[in-house]
Coordinates of C-alpha atoms in Angstrom, one line a residue:
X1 CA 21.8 22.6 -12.0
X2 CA 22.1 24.3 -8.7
X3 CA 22.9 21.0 -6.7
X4 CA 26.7 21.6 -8.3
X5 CA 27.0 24.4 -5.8
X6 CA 28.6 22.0 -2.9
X7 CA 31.8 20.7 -5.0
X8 CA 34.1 24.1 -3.5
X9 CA 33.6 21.8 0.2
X10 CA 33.1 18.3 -0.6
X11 CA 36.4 17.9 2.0
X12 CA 34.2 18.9 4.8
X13 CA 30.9 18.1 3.5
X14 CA 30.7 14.9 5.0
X15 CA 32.7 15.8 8.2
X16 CA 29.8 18.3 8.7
X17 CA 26.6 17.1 7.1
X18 CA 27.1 12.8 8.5
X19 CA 24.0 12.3 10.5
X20 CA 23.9 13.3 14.3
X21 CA 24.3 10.9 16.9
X22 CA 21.6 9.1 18.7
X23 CA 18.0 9.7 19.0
X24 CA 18.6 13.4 17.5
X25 CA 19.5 12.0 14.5
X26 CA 16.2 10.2 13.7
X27 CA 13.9 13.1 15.5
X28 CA 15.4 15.9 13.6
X29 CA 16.6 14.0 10.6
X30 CA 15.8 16.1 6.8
X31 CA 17.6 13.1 5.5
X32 CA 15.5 11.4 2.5
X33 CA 17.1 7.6 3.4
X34 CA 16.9 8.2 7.5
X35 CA 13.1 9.4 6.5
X36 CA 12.6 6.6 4.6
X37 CA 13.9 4.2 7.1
X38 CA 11.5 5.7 9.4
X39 CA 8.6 4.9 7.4
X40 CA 9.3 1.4 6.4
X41 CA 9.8 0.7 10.2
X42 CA 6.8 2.6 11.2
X43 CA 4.7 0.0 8.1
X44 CA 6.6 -2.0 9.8
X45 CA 4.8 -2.1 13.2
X46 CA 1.8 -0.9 12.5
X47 CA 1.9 -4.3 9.9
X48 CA 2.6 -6.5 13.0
X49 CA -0.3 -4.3 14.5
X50 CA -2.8 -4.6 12.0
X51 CA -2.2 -7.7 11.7
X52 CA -2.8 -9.0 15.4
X53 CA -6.5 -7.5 14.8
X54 CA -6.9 -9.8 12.1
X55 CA -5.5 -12.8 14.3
X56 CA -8.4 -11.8 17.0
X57 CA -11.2 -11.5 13.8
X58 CA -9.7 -15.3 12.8
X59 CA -10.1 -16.6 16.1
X60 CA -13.3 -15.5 16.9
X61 CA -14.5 -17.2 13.9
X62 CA -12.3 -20.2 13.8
X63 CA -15.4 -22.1 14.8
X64 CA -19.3 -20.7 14.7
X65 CA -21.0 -19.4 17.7
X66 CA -19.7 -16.4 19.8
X67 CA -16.4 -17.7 21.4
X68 CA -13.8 -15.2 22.3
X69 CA -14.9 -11.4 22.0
X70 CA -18.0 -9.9 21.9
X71 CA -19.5 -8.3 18.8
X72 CA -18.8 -5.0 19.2
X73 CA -15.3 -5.3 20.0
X74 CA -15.7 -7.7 16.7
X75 CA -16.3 -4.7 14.9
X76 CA -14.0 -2.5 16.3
X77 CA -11.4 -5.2 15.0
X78 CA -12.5 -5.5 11.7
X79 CA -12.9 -1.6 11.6
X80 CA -9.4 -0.5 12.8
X81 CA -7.6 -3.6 11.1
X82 CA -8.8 -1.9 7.5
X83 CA -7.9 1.4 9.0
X84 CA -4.3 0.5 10.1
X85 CA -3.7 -2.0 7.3
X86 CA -4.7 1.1 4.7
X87 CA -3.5 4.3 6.1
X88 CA -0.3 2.4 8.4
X89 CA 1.3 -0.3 6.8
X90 CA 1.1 0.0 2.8
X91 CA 1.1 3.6 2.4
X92 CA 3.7 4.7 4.9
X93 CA 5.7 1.4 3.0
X94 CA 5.1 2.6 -0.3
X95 CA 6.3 6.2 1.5
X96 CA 9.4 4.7 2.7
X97 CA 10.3 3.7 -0.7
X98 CA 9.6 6.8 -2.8
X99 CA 11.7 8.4 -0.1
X100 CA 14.9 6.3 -0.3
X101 CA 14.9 5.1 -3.7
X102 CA 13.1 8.5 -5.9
X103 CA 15.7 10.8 -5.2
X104 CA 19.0 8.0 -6.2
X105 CA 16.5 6.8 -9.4
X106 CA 16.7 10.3 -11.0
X107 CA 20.0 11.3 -9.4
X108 CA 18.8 14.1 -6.8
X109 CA 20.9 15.1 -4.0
X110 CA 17.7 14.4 -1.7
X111 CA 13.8 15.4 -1.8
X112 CA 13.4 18.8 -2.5
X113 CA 11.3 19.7 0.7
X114 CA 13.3 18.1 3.5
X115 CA 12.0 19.4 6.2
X116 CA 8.5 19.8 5.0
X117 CA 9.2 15.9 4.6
X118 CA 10.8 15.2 8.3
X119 CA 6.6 16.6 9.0
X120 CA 5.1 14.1 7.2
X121 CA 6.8 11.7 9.4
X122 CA 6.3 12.5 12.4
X123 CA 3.0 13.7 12.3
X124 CA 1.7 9.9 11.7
X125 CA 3.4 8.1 15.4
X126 CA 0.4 10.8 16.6
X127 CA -2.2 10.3 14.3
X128 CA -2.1 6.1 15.1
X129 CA -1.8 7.1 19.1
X130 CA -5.0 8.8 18.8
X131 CA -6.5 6.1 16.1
X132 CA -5.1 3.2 18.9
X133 CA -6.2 4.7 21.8
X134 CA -9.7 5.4 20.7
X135 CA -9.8 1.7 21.5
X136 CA -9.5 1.8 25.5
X137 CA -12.4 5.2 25.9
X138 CA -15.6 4.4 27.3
X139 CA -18.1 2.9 23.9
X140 CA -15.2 1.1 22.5
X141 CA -13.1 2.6 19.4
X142 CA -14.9 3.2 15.9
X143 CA -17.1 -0.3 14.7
X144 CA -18.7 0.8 11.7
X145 CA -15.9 -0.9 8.9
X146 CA -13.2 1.3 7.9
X147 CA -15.8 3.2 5.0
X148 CA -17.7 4.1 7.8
X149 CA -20.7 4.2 6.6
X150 CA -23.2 7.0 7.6
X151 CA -25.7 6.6 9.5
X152 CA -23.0 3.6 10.9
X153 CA -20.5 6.7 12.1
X154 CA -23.6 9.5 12.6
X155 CA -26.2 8.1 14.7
X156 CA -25.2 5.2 16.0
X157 CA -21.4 5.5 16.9
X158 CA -19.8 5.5 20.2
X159 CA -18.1 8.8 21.1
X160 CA -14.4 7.9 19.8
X161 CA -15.8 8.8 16.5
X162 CA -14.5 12.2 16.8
X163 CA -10.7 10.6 17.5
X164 CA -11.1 9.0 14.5
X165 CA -11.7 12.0 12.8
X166 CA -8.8 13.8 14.1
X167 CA -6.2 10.7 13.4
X168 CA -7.7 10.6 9.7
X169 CA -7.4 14.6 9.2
X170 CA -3.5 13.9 10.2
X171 CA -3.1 11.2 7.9
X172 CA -4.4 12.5 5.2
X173 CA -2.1 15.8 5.7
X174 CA 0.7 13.6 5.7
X175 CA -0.1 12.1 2.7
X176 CA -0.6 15.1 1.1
X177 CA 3.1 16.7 1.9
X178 CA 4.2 13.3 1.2
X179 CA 2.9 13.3 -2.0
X180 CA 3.7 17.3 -2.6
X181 CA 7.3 16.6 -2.0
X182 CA 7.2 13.3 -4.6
X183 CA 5.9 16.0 -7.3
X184 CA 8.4 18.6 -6.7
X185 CA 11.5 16.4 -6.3
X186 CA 10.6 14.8 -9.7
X187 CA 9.5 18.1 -11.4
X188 CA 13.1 19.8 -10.4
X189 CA 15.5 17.6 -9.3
X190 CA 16.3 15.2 -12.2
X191 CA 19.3 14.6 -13.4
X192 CA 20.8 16.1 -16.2
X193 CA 19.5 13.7 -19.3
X194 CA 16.7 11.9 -17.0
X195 CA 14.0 13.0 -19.3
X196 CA 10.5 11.7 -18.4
X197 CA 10.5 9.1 -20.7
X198 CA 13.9 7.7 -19.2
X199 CA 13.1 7.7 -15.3
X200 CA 12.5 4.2 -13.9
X201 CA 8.9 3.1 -13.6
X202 CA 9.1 3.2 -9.8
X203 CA 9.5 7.0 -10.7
X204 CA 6.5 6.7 -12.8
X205 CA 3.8 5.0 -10.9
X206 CA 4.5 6.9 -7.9
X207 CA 4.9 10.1 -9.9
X208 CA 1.7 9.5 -11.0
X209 CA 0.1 7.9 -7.7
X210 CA 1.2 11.6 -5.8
X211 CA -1.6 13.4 -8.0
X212 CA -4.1 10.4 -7.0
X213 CA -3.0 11.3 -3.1
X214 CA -3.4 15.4 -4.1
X215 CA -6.9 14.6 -5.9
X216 CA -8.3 12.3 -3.5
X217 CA -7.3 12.9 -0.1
X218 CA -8.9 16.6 0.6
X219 CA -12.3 14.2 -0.1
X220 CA -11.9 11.9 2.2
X221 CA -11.3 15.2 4.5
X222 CA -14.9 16.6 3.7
X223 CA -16.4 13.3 4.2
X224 CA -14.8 12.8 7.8
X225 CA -15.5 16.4 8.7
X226 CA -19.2 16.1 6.9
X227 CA -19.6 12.7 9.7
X228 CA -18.2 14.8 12.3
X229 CA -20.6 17.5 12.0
X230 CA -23.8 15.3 11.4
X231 CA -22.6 13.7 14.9
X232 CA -21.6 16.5 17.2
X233 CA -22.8 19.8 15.9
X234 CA -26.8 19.0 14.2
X235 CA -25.8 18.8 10.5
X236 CA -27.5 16.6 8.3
X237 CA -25.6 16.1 5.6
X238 CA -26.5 12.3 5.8
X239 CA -29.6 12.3 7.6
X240 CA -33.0 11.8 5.9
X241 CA -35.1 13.8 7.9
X242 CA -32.7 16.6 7.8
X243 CA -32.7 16.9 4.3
X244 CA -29.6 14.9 3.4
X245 CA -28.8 11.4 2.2
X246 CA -26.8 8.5 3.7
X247 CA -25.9 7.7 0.1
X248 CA -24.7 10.9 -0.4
X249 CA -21.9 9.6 1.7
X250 CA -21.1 6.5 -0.2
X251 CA -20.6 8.6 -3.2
X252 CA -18.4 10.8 -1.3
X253 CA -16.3 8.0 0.3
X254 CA -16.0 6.2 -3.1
X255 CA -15.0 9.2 -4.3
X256 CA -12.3 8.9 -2.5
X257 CA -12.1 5.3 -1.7
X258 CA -12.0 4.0 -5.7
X259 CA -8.4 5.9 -6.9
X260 CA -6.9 5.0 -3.3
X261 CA -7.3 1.2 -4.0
X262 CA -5.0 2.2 -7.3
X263 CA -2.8 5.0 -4.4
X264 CA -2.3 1.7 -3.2
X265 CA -1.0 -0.5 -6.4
X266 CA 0.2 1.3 -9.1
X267 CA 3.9 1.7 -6.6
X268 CA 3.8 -1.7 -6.4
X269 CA 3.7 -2.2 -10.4
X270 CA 6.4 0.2 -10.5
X271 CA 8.3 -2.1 -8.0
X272 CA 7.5 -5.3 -10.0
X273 CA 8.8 -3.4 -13.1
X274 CA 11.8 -2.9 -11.6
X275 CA 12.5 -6.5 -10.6
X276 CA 11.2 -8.3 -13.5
X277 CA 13.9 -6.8 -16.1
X278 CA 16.7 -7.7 -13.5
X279 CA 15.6 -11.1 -13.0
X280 CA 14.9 -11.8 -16.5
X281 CA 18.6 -9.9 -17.8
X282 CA 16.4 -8.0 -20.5
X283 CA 15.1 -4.7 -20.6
X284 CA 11.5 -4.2 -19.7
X285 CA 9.4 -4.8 -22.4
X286 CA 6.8 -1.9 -23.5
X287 CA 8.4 0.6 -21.2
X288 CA 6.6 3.7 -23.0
X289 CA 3.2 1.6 -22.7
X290 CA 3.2 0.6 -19.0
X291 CA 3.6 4.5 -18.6
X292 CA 0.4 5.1 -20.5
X293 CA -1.2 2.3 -18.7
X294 CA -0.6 3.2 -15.6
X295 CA -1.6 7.1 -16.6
X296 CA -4.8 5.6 -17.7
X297 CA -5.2 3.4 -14.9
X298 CA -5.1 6.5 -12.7
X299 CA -7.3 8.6 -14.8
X300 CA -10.6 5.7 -15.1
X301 CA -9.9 5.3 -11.6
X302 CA -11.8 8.5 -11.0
X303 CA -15.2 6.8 -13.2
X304 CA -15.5 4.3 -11.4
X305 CA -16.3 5.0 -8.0
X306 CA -20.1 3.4 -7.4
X307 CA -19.1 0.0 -8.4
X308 CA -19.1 -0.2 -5.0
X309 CA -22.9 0.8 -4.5
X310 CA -24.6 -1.2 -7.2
X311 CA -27.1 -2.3 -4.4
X312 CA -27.9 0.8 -3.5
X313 CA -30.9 1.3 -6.4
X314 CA -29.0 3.7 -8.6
X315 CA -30.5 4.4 -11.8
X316 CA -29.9 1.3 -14.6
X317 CA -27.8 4.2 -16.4
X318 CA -25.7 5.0 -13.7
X319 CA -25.2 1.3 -13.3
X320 CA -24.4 0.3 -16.8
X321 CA -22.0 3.1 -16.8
X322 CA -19.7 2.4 -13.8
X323 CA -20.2 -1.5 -14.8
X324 CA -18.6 -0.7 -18.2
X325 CA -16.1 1.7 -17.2
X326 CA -14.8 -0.5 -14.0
X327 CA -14.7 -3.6 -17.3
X328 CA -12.5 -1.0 -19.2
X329 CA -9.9 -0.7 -16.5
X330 CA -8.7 -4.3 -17.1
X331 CA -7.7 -3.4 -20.4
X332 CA -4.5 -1.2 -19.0
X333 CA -3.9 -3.3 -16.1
X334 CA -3.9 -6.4 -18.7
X335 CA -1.5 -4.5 -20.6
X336 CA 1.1 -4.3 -17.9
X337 CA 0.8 -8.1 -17.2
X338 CA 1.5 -8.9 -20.6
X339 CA 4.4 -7.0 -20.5
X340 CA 5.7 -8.4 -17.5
X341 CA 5.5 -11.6 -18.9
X342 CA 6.9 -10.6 -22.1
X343 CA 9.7 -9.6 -20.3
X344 CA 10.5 -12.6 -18.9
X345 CA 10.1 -14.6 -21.9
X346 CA 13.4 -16.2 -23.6
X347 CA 14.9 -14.5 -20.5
X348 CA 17.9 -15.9 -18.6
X349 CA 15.8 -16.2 -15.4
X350 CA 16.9 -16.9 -11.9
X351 CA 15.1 -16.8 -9.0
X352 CA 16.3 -15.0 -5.7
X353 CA 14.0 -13.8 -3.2
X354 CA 12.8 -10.7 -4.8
X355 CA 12.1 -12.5 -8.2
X356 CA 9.8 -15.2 -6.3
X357 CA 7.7 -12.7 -5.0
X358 CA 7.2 -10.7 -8.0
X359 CA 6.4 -13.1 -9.6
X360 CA 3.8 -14.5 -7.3
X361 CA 2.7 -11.1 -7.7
X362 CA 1.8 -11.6 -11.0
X363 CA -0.5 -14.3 -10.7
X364 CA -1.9 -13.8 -7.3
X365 CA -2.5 -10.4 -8.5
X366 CA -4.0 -11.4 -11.8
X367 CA -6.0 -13.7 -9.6
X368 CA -7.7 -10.8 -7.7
X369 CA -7.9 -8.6 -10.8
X370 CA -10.3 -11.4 -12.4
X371 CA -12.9 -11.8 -9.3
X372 CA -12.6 -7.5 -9.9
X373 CA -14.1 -8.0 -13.0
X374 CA -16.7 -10.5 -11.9
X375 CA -17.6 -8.1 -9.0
X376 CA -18.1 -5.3 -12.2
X377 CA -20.9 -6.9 -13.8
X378 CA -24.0 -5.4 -12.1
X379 CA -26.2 -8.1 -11.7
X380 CA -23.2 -10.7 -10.7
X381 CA -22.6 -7.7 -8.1
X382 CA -26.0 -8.2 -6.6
X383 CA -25.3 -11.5 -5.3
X384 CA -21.0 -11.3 -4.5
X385 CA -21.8 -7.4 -2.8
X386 CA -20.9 -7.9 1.2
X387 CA -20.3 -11.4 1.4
X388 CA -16.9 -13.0 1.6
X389 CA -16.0 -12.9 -1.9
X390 CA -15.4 -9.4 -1.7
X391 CA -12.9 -10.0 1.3
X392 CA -11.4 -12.8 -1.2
X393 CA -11.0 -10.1 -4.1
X394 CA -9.8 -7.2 -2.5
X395 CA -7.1 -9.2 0.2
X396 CA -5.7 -10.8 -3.2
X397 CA -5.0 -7.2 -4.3
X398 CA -4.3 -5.7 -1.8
X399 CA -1.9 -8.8 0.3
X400 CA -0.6 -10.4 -2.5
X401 CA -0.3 -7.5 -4.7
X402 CA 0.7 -4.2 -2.2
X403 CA 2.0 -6.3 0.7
X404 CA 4.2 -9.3 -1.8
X405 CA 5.6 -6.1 -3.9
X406 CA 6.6 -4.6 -0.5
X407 CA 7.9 -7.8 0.5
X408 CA 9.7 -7.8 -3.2
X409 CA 11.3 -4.1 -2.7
X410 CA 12.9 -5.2 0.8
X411 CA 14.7 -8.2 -0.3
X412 CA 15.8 -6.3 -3.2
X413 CA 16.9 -3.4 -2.2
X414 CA 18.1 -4.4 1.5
X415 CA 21.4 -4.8 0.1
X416 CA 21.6 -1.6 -1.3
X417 CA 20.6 0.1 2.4
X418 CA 22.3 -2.3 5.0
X419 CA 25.7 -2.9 2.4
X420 CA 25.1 -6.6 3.4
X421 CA 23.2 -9.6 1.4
X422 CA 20.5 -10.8 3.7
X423 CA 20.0 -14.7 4.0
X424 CA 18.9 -16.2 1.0
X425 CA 17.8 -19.6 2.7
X426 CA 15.5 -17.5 5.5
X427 CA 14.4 -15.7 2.7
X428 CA 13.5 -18.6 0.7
X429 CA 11.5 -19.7 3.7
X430 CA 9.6 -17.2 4.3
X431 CA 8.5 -16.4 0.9
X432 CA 7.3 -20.1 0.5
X433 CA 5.4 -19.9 3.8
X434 CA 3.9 -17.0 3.1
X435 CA 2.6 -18.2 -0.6
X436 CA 1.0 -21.5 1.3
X437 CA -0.3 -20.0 4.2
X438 CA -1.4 -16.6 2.1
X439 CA -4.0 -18.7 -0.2
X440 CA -5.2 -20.7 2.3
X441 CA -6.3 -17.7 3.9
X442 CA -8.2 -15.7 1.0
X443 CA -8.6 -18.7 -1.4
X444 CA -11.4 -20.3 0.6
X445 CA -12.7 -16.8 1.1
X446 CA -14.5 -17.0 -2.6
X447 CA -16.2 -20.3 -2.0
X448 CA -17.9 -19.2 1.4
X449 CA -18.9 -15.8 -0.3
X450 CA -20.4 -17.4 -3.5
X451 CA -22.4 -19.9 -1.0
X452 CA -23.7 -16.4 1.1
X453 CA -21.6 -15.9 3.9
X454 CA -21.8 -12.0 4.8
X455 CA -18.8 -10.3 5.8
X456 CA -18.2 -8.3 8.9
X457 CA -20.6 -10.8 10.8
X458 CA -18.7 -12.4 14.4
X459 CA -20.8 -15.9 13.5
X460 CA -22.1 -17.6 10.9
X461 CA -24.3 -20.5 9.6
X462 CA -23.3 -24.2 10.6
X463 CA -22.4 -24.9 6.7
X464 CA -19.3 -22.9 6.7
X465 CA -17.7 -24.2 9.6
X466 CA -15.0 -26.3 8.0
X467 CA -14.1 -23.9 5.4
X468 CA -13.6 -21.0 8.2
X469 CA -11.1 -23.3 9.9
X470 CA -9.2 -23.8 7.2
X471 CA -9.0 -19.8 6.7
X472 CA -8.1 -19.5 10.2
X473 CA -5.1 -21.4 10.0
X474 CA -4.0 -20.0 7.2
X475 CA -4.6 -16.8 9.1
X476 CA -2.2 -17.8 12.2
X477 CA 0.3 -19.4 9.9
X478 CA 0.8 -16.5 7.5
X479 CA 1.0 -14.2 10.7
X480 CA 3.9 -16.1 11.9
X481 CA 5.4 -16.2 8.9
X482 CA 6.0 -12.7 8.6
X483 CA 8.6 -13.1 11.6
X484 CA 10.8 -14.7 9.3
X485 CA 10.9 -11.4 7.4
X486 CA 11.7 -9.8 11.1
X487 CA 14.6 -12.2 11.6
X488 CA 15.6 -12.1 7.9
X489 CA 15.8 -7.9 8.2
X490 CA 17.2 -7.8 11.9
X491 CA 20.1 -10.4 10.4
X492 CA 20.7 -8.1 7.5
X493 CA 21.5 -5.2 9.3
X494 CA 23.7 -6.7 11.6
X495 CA 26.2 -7.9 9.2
X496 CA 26.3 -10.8 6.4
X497 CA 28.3 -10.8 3.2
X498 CA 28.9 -7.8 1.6
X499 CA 27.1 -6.4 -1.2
X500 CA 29.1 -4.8 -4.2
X501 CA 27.4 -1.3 -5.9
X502 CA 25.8 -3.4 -8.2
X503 CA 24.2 -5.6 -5.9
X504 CA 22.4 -8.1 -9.0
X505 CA 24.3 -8.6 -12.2
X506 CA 21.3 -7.9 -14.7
X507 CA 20.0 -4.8 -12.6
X508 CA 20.1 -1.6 -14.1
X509 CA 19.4 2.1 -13.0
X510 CA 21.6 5.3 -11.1
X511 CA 20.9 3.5 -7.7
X512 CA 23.1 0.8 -8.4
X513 CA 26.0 3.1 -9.4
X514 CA 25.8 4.2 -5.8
X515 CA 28.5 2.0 -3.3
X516 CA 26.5 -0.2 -0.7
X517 CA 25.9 0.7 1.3
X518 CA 24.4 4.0 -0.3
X519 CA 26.4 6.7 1.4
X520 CA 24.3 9.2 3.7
X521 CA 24.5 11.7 0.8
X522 CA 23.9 10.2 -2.8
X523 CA 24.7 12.2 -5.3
X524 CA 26.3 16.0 -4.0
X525 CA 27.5 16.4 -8.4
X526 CA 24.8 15.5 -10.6
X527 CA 25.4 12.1 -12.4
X528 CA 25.2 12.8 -16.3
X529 CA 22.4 10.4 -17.8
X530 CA 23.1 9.0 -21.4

């Protein structure tokens, strides 16, 4: 109840605390929506960024034979593309949205560490300098695939290695105040009457994806520091002779690596749960169930981390195990699907722009949930592991699942930051160009790797030529499609029509009862939930 305390001053408050003028404003900003608004642009670029990489690893294997780069710099493309994709564009995105949207969900003032969370920022522009520039030293930038795989990033690496360790220590403590701040602002800053069982399930999943971030991220920092030391100062932590084990390092990584793929979803579910109910003009179906689903997503998250190292001649126990407890994880995620389609059902639907692409979420994402499970059953495993199916399963979760609910959030909550409407037609066009282009880039993907085509290879055998063209020009065209999105944003804030409080008749929560757009402070009285 302390937020009360500015009411004496309200008259000056907003002479005083507007935002400062310039570039002073953004470098010195506490400001939970200017943060935000930092990292969605920063998710932004780093989008456009990762994505060029891709463009080079399409070209190069647009036909067979070695045409345009060499293979090393192959693998430096492949290796920083996952790197930037991972750690630049959908976490920082998903970021940006805890940071504008938590605090108006639950009625806070702001985040409760502001400054603490004007850090996490700006620490990251640094961390992708160094990750970026890595490229241009002498041996090339890291190319050994962003799990870089000892003895990949021990023995055989070039010397950027220990840049890449540096970048990944800083992103990993800006995930980690990131994620410390999402906790505390939830924990403390609720609204009188938000209990836990009212907040929105945006709240929720990322509620529950900040303790994923707390748990996880302090292993990924032991395995980098673990490859760092095997490299440059005569551990062997991963080295045979030395006493240690390169798959010691896979189950490190995984460690890590499993419950990051789900750091990396369970926002967007709270995103599509968000959109659905608006969409559909009914209340989201199961509410207290998708809670407890994605709780128990989070939790089996943490069992099922050598899935991804059934080739690596673990025990038939071990195997059996992490087979049956990566098949049990479809049971919550199916859950969540049924309720967004029980949602929808009998529902007065329309379908804007951020309706189309949650609901190409929903089967797209469905679509890479289900080669999931055929990549769980062991022996299936042993043919799919490292071809292109793999790249087929986890760009359908992690494209048309992260990136479309990203996609979803801007278009509908863009009204709510800019005060305009963007352009529903531009919109329309770029979602449809996307969905085309999208699946003829990854669908292909499963028919190349179930004929054997390995991934992270610069060529390949004559028989998949015609395929990898196709893929390739999906590749190029879903690329270009994203500077619709560009155009559609850049229009947006410039002016359009303007949006009323409510932005979408149908869509409930405290950040509509905000005026668009949301003023620089959003709520200085606590609202009173009913």
């Amino acid at each position: 109840m302390s937020t009360v305390t500015t009411d004496h001053h309200d008259a000056h408050a907003e002479h005083h605390h507007g935002p400062a003028k310039g570039i002073k404003r953004w470098l010195y900003t506490t400001n939970h929506k200017d943060i935000g608004t930092l990292y969605l642009l920063f998710a932004l670029l780093m989008f456009f960024i990762g994505g060029a990489m891709a463009m080079v690893i399409r070209a190069e294997l647009f036909q067979p034979g070695l045409q345009i780069v060499e293979p090393d710099f192959f693998n430096q493309m492949t290796t920083v593309h996952g790197l930037i994709m991972v750690f630049g564009a959908v976490m920082p995105a998903f970021t940006g949205l805890a940071n504008w949207l938590v605090p108006m969900m639950i009625g806070a003032p702001d985040m409760a560490l502001p400054r603490m969370n004007n850090w996490s920022f700006w620490i990251l522009p640094f961390a992708f300098s160094i990750l970026l520039l890595s490229l241009f030293m002498e041996g090339g930038g890291p190319a050994f695939g962003w799990t870089f795989y000892a003895p990949l990033s021990t023995t055989y690496s070039s010397d950027s290695t220990a840049l890449f360790v540096f970048s990944v220590h800083i992103m990993g403590i800006s995930s980690i105040m990131g994620a410390i701040n999402v906790i505390v602002t939830i924990m403390n800053l609720r609204a009188p009457g938000m209990t836990y069982m009212k907040m929105p399930l945006f709240v929720w999943t990322w509620f529950i994806t900040a303790f994923l971030l707390i748990a996880v991220m302090p292993v990924l920092a032991g395995a980098v520091t673990m490859v760092l030391t095997d490299k440059y100062f005569g551990t062997s932590f991963f080295e045979a002779a030395g006493g240690g084990d390169p798959v010691l390092f896979q189950h490190i990584f995984w460690f890590f690596g499993h419950p990051e793929v789900y750091i990396m979803i369970l926002p967007a579910f709270g995103i599509v749960s968000a959109i659905v109910p608006t969409f559909a003009r009914k209340p989201l179906f199961g509410y207290a169930s998708m809670v407890y689903a994605t709780a128990s997503i989070a939790l089996l998250s943490f069992l099922v981390w050598a899935h991804h190292m059934f080739t690596t001649g673990m025990p038939v126990f071990a195997e059996l195990f992490f087979m049956y407890c990566t098949m049990l994880i479809a049971v919550p995620t199916g859950v969540k699907v049924f309720n967004w389609v029980a949602t929808m059902w009998r529902g007065a639907m329309t379908f804007e722009v951020p309706m189309m692409f949650a609901l190409a979420f929903i089967v797209l994402f469905t679509i890479g949930g289900f080669s999931g499970l055929m990549l769980a059953i062991t022996p299936a495993d042993f043919q799919y592991h490292d071809t292109y199916f793999v790249v087929a399963h986890f760009h359908y979760v992690l494209v048309t699942g992260a990136i479309f609910s990203i996609m979803a959030a801007a278009y509908y909550w863009l009204p709510k930051w800019t005060g305009h409407m963007y352009d529903e037609t531009l919109g329309q066009w770029h979602f449809w160009c996307s969905l085309i282009s999208v699946n003829l880039l990854f669908f292909p993907m499963h028919f190349v790797g179930l004929a054997g085509m390995p991934r992270r290879i610069p060529d390949y055998a004559l028989q998949f030529a015609d395929f990898n063209a196709f893929i390739s020009i999906g590749g190029f065209a879903f690329g270009l499609s994203q500077l619709l999105f560009v155009a559609v944003v850049v229009k947006c804030i410039k002016g359009g029509q303007k949006a009323t409080a409510q932005v979408w008749e149908g869509a409930e929560g405290l950040e509509w009862t905000l005026p668009s757009p949301a003023p620089y402070h959003s709520f200085t009285t606590p609202p009173d939930v009913k």
